[in-house]
PDB file of C-alpha atoms and ligand atoms in Angstrom:
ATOM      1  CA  UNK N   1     -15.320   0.950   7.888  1.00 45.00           C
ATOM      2  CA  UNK N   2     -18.228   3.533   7.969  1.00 46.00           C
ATOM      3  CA  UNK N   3     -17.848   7.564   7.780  1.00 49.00           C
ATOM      4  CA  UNK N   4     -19.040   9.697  10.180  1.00 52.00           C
ATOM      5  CA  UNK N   5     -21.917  10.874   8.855  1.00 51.00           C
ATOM      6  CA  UNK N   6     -23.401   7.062   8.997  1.00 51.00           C
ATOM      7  CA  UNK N   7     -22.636   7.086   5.306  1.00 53.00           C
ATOM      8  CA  UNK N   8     -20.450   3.528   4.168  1.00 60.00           C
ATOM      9  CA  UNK N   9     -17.363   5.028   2.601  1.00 70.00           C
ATOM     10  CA  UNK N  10     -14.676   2.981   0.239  1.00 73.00           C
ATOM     11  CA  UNK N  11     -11.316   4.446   0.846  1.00 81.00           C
ATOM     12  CA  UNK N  12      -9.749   4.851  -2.616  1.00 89.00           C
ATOM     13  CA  UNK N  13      -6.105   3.679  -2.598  1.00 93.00           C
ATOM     14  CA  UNK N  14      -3.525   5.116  -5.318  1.00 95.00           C
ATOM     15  CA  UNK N  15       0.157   4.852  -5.894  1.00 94.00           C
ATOM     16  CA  UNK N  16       2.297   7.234  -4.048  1.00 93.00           C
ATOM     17  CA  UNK N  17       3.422  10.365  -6.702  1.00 93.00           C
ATOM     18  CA  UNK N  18       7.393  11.649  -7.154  1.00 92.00           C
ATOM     19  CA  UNK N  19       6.851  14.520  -4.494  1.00 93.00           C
ATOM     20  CA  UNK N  20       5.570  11.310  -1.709  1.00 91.00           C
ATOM     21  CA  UNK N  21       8.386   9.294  -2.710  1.00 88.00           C
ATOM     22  CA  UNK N  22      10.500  12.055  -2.360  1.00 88.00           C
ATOM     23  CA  UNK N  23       9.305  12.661   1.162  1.00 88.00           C
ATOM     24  CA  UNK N  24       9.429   9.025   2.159  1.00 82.00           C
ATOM     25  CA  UNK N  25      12.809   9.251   0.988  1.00 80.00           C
ATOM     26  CA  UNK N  26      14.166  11.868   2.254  1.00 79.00           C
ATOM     27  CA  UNK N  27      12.159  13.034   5.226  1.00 71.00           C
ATOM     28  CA  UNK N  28      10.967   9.945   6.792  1.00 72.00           C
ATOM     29  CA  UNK N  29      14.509   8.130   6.987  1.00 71.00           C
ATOM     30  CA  UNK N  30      15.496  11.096   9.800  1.00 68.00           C
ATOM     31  CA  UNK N  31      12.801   9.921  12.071  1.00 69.00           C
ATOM     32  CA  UNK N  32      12.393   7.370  14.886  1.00 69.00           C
ATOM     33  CA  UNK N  33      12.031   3.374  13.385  1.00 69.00           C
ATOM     34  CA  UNK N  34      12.310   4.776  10.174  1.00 74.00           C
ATOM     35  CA  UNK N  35      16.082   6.270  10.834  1.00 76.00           C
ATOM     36  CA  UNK N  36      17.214   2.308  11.747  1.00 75.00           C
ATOM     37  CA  UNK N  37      16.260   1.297   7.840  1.00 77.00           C
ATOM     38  CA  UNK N  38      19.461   1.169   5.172  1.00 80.00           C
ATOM     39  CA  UNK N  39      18.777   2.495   1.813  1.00 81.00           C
ATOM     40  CA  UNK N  40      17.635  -0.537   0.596  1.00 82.00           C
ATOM     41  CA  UNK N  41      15.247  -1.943   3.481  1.00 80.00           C
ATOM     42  CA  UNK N  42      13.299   1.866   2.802  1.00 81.00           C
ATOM     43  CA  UNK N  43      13.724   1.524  -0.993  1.00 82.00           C
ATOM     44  CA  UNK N  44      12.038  -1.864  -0.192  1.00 81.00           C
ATOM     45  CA  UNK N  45       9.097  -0.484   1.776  1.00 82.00           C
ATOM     46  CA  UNK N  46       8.051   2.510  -0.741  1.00 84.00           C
ATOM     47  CA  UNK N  47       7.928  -0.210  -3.513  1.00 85.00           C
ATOM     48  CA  UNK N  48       4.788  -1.956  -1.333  1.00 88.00           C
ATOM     49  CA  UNK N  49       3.023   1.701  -0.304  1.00 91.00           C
ATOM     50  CA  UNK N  50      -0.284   2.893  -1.603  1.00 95.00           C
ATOM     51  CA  UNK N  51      -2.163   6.587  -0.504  1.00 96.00           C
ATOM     52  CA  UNK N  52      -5.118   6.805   0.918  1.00 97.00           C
ATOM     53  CA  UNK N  53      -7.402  10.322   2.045  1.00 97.00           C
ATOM     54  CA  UNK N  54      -9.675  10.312   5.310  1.00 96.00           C
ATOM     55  CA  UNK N  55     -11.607  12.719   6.017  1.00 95.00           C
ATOM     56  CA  UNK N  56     -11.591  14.110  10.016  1.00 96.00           C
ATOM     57  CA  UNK N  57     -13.437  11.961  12.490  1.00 96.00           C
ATOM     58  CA  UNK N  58     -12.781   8.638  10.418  1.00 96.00           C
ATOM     59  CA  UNK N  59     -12.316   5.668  12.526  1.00 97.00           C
ATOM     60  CA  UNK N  60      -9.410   4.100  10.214  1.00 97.00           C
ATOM     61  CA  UNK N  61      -8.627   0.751  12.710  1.00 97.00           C
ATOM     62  CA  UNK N  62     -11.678  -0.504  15.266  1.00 98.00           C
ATOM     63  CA  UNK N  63     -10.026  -1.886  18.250  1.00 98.00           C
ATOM     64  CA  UNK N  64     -10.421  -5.488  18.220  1.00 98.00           C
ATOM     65  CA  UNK N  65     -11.043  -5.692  15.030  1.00 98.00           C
ATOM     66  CA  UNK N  66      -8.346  -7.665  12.860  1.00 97.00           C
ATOM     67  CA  UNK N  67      -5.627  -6.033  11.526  1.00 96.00           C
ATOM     68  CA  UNK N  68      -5.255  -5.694   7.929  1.00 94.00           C
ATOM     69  CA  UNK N  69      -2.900  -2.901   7.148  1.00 96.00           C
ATOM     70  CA  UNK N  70       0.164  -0.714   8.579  1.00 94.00           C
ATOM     71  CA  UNK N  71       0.041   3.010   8.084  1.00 95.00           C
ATOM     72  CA  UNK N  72       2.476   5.997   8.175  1.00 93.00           C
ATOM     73  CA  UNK N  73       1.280   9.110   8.839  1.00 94.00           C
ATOM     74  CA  UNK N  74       1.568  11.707   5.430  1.00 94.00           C
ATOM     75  CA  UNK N  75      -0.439  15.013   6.499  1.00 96.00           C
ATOM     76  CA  UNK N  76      -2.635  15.332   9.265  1.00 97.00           C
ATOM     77  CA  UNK N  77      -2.973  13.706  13.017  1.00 98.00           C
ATOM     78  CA  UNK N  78      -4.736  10.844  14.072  1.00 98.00           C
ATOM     79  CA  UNK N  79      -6.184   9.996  17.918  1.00 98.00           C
ATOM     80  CA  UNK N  80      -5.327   6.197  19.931  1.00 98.00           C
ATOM     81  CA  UNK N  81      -8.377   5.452  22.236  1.00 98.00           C
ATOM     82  CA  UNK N  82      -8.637   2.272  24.190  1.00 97.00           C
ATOM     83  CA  UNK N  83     -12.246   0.637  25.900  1.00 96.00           C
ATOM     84  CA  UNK N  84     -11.575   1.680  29.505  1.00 94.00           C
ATOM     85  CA  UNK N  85      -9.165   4.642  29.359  1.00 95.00           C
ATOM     86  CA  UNK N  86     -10.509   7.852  30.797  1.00 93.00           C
ATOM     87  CA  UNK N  87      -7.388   9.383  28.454  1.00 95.00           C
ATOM     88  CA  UNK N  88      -6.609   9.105  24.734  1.00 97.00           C
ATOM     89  CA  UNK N  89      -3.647   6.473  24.607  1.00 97.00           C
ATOM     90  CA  UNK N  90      -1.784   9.019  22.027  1.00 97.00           C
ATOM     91  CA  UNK N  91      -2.034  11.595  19.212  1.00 98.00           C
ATOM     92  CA  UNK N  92       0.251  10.267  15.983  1.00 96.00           C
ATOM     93  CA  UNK N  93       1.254  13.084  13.415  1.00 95.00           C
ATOM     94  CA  UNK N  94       2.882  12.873  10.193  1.00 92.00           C
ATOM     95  CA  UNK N  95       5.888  10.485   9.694  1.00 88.00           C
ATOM     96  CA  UNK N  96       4.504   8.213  12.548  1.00 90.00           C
ATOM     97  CA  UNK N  97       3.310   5.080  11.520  1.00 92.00           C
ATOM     98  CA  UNK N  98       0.391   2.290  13.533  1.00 96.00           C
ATOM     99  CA  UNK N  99      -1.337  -1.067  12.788  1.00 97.00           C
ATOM    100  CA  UNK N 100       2.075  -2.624  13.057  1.00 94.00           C
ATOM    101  CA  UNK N 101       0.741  -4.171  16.506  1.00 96.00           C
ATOM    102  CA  UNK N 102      -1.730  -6.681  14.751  1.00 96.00           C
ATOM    103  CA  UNK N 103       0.372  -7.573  12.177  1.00 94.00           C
ATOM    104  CA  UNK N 104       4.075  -8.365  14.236  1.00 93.00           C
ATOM    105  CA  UNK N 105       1.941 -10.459  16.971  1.00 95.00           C
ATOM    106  CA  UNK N 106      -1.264 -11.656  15.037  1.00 94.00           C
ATOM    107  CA  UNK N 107      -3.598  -9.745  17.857  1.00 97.00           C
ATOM    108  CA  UNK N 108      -6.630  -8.021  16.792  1.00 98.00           C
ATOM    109  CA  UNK N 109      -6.152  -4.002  16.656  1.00 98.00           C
ATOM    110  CA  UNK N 110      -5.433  -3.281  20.790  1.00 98.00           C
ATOM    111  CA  UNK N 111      -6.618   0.283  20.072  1.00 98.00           C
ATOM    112  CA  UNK N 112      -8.796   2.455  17.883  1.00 98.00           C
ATOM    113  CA  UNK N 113      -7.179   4.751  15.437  1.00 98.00           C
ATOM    114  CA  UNK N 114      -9.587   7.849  14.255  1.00 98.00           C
ATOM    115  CA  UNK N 115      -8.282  10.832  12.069  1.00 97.00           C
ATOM    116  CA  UNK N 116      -8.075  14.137  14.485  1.00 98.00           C
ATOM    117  CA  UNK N 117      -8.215  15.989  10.791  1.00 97.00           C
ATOM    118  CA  UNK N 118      -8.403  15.194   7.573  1.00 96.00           C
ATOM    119  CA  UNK N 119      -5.460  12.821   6.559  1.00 96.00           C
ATOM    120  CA  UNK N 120      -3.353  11.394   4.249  1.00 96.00           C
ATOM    121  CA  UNK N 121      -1.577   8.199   4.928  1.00 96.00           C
ATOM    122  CA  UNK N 122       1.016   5.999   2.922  1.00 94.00           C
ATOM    123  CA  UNK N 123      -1.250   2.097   3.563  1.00 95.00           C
ATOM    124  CA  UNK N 124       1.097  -1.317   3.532  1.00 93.00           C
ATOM    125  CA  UNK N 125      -1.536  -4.385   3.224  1.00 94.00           C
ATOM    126  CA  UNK N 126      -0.971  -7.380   5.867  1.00 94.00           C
ATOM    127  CA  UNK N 127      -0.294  -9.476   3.103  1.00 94.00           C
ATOM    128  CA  UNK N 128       2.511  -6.593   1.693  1.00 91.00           C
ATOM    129  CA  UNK N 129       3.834  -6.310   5.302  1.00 90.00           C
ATOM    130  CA  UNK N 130       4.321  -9.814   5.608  1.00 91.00           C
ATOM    131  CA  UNK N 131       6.311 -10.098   2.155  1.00 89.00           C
ATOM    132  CA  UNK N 132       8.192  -7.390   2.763  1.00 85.00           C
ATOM    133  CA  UNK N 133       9.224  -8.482   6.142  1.00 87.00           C
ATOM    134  CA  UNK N 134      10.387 -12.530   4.801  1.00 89.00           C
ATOM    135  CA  UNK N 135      12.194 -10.656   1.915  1.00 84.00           C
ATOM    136  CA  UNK N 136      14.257  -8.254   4.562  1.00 83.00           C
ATOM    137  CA  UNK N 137      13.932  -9.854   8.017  1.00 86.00           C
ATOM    138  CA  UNK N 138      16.472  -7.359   9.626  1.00 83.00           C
ATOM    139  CA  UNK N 139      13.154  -5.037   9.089  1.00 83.00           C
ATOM    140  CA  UNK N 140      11.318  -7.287  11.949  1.00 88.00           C
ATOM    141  CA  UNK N 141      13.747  -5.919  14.593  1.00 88.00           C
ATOM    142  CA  UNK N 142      13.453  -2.118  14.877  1.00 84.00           C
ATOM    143  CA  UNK N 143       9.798  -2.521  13.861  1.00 88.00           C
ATOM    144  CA  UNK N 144       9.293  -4.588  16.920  1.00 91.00           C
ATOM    145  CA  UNK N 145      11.253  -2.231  18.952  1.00 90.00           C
ATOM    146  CA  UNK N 146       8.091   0.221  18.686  1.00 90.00           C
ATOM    147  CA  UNK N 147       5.547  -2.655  18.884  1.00 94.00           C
ATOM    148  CA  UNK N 148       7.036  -3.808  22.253  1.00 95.00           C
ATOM    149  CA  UNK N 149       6.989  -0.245  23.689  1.00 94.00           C
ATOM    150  CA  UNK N 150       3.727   0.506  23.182  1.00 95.00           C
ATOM    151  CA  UNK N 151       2.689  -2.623  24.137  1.00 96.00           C
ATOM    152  CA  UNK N 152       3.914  -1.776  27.818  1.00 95.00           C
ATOM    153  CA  UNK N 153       2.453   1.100  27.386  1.00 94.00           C
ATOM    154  CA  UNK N 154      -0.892  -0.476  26.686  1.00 94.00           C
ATOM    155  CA  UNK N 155      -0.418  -3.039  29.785  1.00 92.00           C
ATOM    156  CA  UNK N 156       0.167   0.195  32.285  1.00 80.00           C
ATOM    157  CA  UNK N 157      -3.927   0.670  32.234  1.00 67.00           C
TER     158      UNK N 157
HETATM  159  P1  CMP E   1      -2.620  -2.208  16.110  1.00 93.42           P
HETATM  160  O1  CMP E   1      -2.851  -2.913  17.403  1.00 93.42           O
HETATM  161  O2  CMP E   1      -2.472  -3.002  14.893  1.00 93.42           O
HETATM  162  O3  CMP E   1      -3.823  -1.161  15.878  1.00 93.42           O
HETATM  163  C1  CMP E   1      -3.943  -0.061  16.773  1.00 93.42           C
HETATM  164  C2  CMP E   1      -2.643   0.691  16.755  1.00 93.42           C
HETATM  165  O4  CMP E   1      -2.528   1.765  17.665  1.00 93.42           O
HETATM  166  C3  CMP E   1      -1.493  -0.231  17.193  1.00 93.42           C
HETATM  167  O5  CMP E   1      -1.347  -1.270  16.274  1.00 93.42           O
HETATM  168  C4  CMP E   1      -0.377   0.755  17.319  1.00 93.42           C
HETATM  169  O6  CMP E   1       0.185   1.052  16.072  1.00 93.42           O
HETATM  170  C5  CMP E   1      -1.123   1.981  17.862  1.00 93.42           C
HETATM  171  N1  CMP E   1      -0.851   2.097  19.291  1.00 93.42           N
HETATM  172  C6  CMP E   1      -1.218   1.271  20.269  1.00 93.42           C
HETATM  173  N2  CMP E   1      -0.727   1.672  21.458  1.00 93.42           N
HETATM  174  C7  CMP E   1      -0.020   2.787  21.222  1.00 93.42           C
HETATM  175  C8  CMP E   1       0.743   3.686  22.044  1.00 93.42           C
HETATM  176  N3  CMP E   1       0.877   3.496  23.344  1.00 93.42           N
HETATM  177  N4  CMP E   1       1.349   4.733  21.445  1.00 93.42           N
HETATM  178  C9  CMP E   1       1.232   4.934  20.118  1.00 93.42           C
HETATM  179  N5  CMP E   1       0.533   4.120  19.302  1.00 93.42           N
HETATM  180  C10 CMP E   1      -0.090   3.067  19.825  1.00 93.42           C
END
């Protein structure tokens, strides 16, 4: 992953704070996949989450590249472009989440994902993904739900 500037830049990953948790907790369980979860299946998730900061402009996933993480959307907004569209695919803003595409059907990334403004994202590896999902597989459904639809989505071009 390079910066804008040209510049190679290591994201720095850190464990969420109390007032993040809180927000996962609270605020994030009211919207969209995230309203399906129990208590436990999100209590599950924040135990795998790391932060991470972009700053605007930053392409976070390359499309076709592999997939090696799922985000959710903290602060900021964050563009989907695909090869070929004359259109953005979508704008993302906080509490949405992407990447979950390349992980549920082991695809490279079908779109690129570049910060609109400078961000801050709650980051679940592959490898923590995967875990999480063979430790609660009633996750797998309503995260597919979302992968599905925007995979039709995706197949309109
Ligand atoms: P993934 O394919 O892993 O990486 C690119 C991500 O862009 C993809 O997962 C989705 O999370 C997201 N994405 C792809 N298509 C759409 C869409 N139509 N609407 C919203 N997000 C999308």
């Amino acid at each position: 992953m390079a910066d804008p500037s040209g510049a190679e830049m290591k994201a720095h990953f850190y464990p969420p704070g109390e007032k993040e948790l809180d927000w996962l907790q609270k605020g994030i369980k009211k919207v969209g996949f995230f309203s399906k979860l129990t208590p436990p299946q999100l209590e599950a998730m924040l135990y795998y989450m790391l932060m991470v900061n972009y700053p605007k402009g930053y392409c976070i996933c390359e499309e076709d590249a592999a997939g090696d993480a799922l985000y959710i959307i903290y602060k900021g907004s964050v563009l989907i472009t695909k090869k070929g569209w004359d259109k953005p695919v979508a704008t993302l803003r906080e509490s949405d989440f992407f990447g979950e595409m390349s992980l549920l059907f082991g695809q490279p990334r079908s779109a690129t994902v570049t910060t609109i403004e400078p961000g801050i994202l709650f980051c679940l590896s592959s490898d923590d993904f995967k875990a999480m999902l063979k430790k609660h597989p009633n996750m797998v459904g309503p995260i597919r739900e979302v992968a599905e639809a925007r995979r039709k989505e995706l197949a309109r071009s």
